[in-house]
Amino acid sequence: NGYLLTDVYADLLALKNQSDKLPVTRNLYLVIGLDQIPANKKSVSSLDGLDKKAFKAFLKSEDIQWDDPQDLVKVIEYVKSR
């Protein structure tokens, strides 16, 4: 993309000095065994040995919110039990 880290930092510093809100991103990952996978429906449902229909039913019955750490624990426990 052509940006150096210092360029990005300078841009963020300029935004801060202008009293704009700084953009924040948060990427959540699940650690299952030795693998790190993004904490999202698509990544988890593509795991080997996981029944996609049953997983979809689990998500619906538990009303899983992918940005809630307690719900992610439920997802990990479900995957480990399969």
XYZ file of N, CA, C and O in Angstrom:
328
model
N 0.806 -1.196 0.000
C 0.000 0.000 0.000
C 0.852 1.263 0.000
O 0.325 2.342 -0.112
N 2.137 1.123 0.188
C 3.025 2.270 0.096
C 3.167 3.077 1.368
O 3.901 4.058 1.383
N 2.457 2.746 2.424
C 2.560 3.484 3.673
C 3.644 2.897 4.549
O 3.795 1.685 4.649
N 4.382 3.746 5.173
C 5.305 3.317 6.211
C 4.597 3.488 7.550
O 3.665 4.280 7.668
N 5.040 2.767 8.530
C 4.425 2.865 9.849
C 4.453 4.304 10.349
O 3.503 4.789 10.927
N 5.546 5.012 10.078
C 5.639 6.396 10.551
C 4.613 7.290 9.872
O 4.097 8.217 10.473
N 4.284 7.002 8.597
C 3.255 7.773 7.896
C 1.895 7.563 8.547
O 1.139 8.512 8.763
N 1.573 6.326 8.867
C 0.295 6.016 9.508
C 0.240 6.674 10.882
O -0.773 7.274 11.251
N 1.324 6.592 11.626
C 1.373 7.203 12.950
C 1.190 8.715 12.845
O 0.445 9.300 13.618
N 1.848 9.321 11.875
C 1.726 10.767 11.688
C 0.288 11.146 11.341
O -0.232 12.162 11.835
N -0.362 10.347 10.516
C -1.760 10.612 10.165
C -2.663 10.514 11.399
O -3.544 11.346 11.606
N -2.458 9.474 12.212
C -3.258 9.310 13.428
C -3.004 10.438 14.416
O -3.928 10.932 15.062
N -1.761 10.854 14.524
C -1.422 11.951 15.422
C -2.093 13.239 14.961
O -2.614 13.997 15.783
N -2.117 13.471 13.653
C -2.780 14.660 13.119
C -4.283 14.613 13.425
O -4.875 15.625 13.800
N -4.900 13.433 13.273
C -6.320 13.294 13.598
C -6.576 13.563 15.076
O -7.551 14.212 15.443
N -5.686 13.066 15.916
C -5.840 13.261 17.357
C -5.769 14.744 17.686
O -6.548 15.266 18.483
N -4.833 15.425 17.063
C -4.664 16.847 17.330
C -5.839 17.674 16.811
O -6.074 18.771 17.286
N -6.582 17.134 15.848
C -7.748 17.833 15.323
C -9.003 17.484 16.128
O -10.095 17.884 15.776
N -8.861 16.719 17.172
C -9.946 16.286 18.052
C -10.947 15.371 17.354
O -12.089 15.274 17.757
N -10.531 14.719 16.285
C -11.380 13.723 15.650
C -11.269 12.415 16.429
O -10.288 12.163 17.112
N -12.299 11.597 16.303
C -12.228 10.278 16.915
C -11.285 9.412 16.111
O -11.312 9.417 14.884
N -10.447 8.671 16.805
C -9.504 7.790 16.134
C -10.182 6.461 15.811
O -10.932 5.925 16.625
N -9.912 5.918 14.624
C -10.515 4.626 14.274
C -9.892 3.503 15.100
O -8.685 3.460 15.295
N -10.743 2.621 15.584
C -10.269 1.493 16.388
C -10.857 0.214 15.793
O -12.046 0.146 15.506
N -10.016 -0.763 15.607
C -10.497 -2.063 15.162
C -10.085 -3.103 16.183
O -9.069 -2.948 16.867
N -10.884 -4.135 16.263
C -10.583 -5.220 17.192
C -10.865 -6.518 16.470
O -11.984 -6.759 16.027
N -9.838 -7.314 16.327
C -9.978 -8.610 15.681
C -9.899 -9.687 16.746
O -8.930 -9.750 17.494
N -10.921 -10.514 16.808
C -10.955 -11.597 17.784
C -10.629 -12.915 17.090
O -11.059 -13.156 15.961
N -9.865 -13.742 17.780
C -9.482 -15.051 17.257
C -9.782 -16.102 18.311
O -9.746 -15.831 19.504
N -10.077 -17.295 17.839
C -10.252 -18.444 18.726
C -9.010 -19.306 18.614
O -8.489 -19.507 17.513
N -8.539 -19.809 19.731
C -7.413 -20.727 19.738
C -7.978 -22.109 20.026
O -8.489 -22.366 21.117
N -7.910 -22.956 19.020
C -8.423 -24.318 19.143
C -7.267 -25.246 18.817
O -6.810 -25.297 17.682
N -6.798 -25.953 19.847
C -5.593 -26.764 19.670
C -4.408 -25.843 19.445
O -4.150 -24.954 20.240
N -3.725 -26.031 18.340
C -2.596 -25.166 17.996
C -2.970 -24.141 16.937
O -2.125 -23.383 16.480
N -4.235 -24.118 16.560
C -4.689 -23.232 15.487
C -5.322 -21.969 16.040
O -6.030 -22.004 17.044
N -5.067 -20.869 15.351
C -5.752 -19.614 15.609
C -6.651 -19.353 14.416
O -6.179 -19.311 13.288
N -7.934 -19.186 14.677
C -8.855 -18.910 13.581
C -9.661 -17.665 13.920
O -9.935 -17.396 15.095
N -10.028 -16.893 12.904
C -10.857 -15.712 13.171
C -12.168 -16.118 13.843
O -12.749 -17.155 13.525
N -12.592 -15.321 14.800
C -13.827 -15.607 15.530
C -15.010 -15.127 14.705
O -15.564 -14.052 14.932
N -15.377 -15.936 13.711
C -16.553 -15.638 12.910
C -17.185 -16.946 12.448
O -16.561 -18.003 12.467
N -18.442 -16.846 12.038
C -19.228 -18.028 11.679
C -18.586 -18.805 10.534
O -18.482 -20.033 10.578
N -18.129 -18.099 9.519
C -17.568 -18.757 8.333
C -16.319 -19.566 8.676
O -16.176 -20.717 8.260
N -15.418 -18.981 9.449
C -14.164 -19.667 9.788
C -14.397 -20.880 10.670
O -13.809 -21.936 10.459
N -15.259 -20.728 11.661
C -15.498 -21.840 12.582
C -16.269 -22.958 11.884
O -15.945 -24.137 12.038
N -17.251 -22.610 11.070
C -18.042 -23.654 10.416
C -17.241 -24.421 9.370
O -17.631 -25.513 8.972
N -16.105 -23.876 8.946
C -15.284 -24.578 7.954
C -14.256 -25.519 8.595
O -13.462 -26.131 7.885
N -14.281 -25.639 9.930
C -13.371 -26.563 10.600
C -13.691 -28.000 10.209
O -14.859 -28.375 10.064
N -12.645 -28.797 10.051
C -12.832 -30.210 9.708
C -13.580 -30.939 10.821
O -13.321 -30.724 12.005
N -14.501 -31.792 10.430
C -15.220 -32.628 11.385
C -16.392 -31.952 12.070
O -17.009 -32.533 12.953
N -16.708 -30.727 11.684
C -17.806 -30.012 12.315
C -19.035 -30.084 11.408
O -18.977 -29.731 10.232
N -20.137 -30.573 11.943
C -21.389 -30.660 11.197
C -21.976 -29.249 11.067
O -22.374 -28.639 12.066
N -22.014 -28.733 9.849
C -22.448 -27.351 9.627
C -23.901 -27.120 10.037
O -24.221 -26.075 10.609
N -24.775 -28.089 9.769
C -26.189 -27.932 10.144
C -26.342 -27.866 11.665
O -27.065 -27.033 12.191
N -25.656 -28.764 12.352
C -25.734 -28.788 13.821
C -25.127 -27.520 14.409
O -25.641 -26.967 15.388
N -24.033 -27.048 13.808
C -23.385 -25.832 14.292
C -24.310 -24.628 14.100
O -24.441 -23.794 14.993
N -24.967 -24.565 12.965
C -25.905 -23.472 12.702
C -27.050 -23.493 13.715
O -27.459 -22.449 14.235
N -27.551 -24.681 14.019
C -28.616 -24.820 15.020
C -28.127 -24.381 16.400
O -28.860 -23.715 17.147
N -26.877 -24.741 16.732
C -26.291 -24.319 18.012
C -26.220 -22.795 18.088
O -26.584 -22.194 19.105
N -25.739 -22.165 17.026
C -25.619 -20.703 17.015
C -26.970 -20.034 17.229
O -27.084 -19.056 17.973
N -27.991 -20.588 16.596
C -29.329 -20.014 16.712
C -29.906 -20.240 18.108
O -30.462 -19.317 18.714
N -29.744 -21.439 18.630
C -30.323 -21.743 19.944
C -29.642 -20.961 21.068
O -30.289 -20.593 22.043
N -28.346 -20.718 20.916
C -27.605 -19.993 21.959
C -27.539 -18.489 21.700
O -26.991 -17.750 22.511
N -28.075 -18.037 20.558
C -28.047 -16.625 20.168
C -26.634 -16.045 20.300
O -26.396 -15.072 21.010
N -25.693 -16.678 19.599
C -24.277 -16.316 19.697
C -24.012 -14.952 19.065
O -24.408 -14.684 17.933
N -23.362 -14.100 19.846
C -22.894 -12.797 19.367
C -21.372 -12.887 19.256
O -20.686 -13.140 20.245
N -20.840 -12.697 18.058
C -19.423 -12.944 17.803
C -18.495 -11.928 18.443
O -17.286 -12.130 18.480
N -19.025 -10.859 18.994
C -18.170 -9.881 19.679
C -18.260 -9.989 21.201
O -17.676 -9.196 21.922
N -18.968 -11.003 21.696
C -19.119 -11.218 23.132
C -18.203 -12.354 23.589
O -18.383 -13.500 23.175
N -17.211 -12.049 24.430
C -16.267 -13.092 24.877
C -16.937 -14.297 25.534
O -16.486 -15.424 25.349
N -18.009 -14.097 26.286
C -18.691 -15.230 26.926
C -19.322 -16.151 25.880
O -19.326 -17.370 26.037
N -19.843 -15.566 24.815
C -20.402 -16.385 23.735
C -19.297 -17.137 22.998
O -19.494 -18.265 22.553
N -18.131 -16.519 22.870
C -17.016 -17.195 22.202
C -16.549 -18.403 23.001
O -16.137 -19.414 22.431
N -16.631 -18.306 24.322
C -16.298 -19.466 25.163
C -17.271 -20.602 24.872
O -16.874 -21.766 24.760
N -18.547 -20.270 24.696
C -19.550 -21.292 24.359
C -19.204 -21.954 23.015
O -19.348 -23.169 22.867
N -18.773 -21.151 22.069
C -18.418 -21.684 20.741
C -17.227 -22.634 20.874
O -17.234 -23.731 20.317
N -16.213 -22.245 21.635
C -15.038 -23.096 21.822
C -15.446 -24.416 22.488
O -15.017 -25.487 22.067
N -16.277 -24.336 23.513
C -16.716 -25.548 24.195
C -17.507 -26.450 23.251
O -17.358 -27.676 23.275
N -18.336 -25.860 22.399
C -19.101 -26.642 21.434
C -18.162 -27.352 20.457
O -18.300 -28.548 20.217
N -17.197 -26.618 19.932
C -16.258 -27.198 18.960
C -15.441 -28.307 19.613
O -15.231 -29.375 19.011
N -14.986 -28.103 20.835
C -14.182 -29.113 21.523
C -14.987 -30.370 21.823
O -14.434 -31.473 21.894
N -16.309 -30.235 21.974
C -17.142 -31.395 22.280
C -17.463 -32.236 21.045
O -18.010 -33.319 21.171
N -17.143 -31.762 19.904
C -17.438 -32.488 18.648
C -16.286 -33.294 18.184
O -15.232 -33.176 18.109
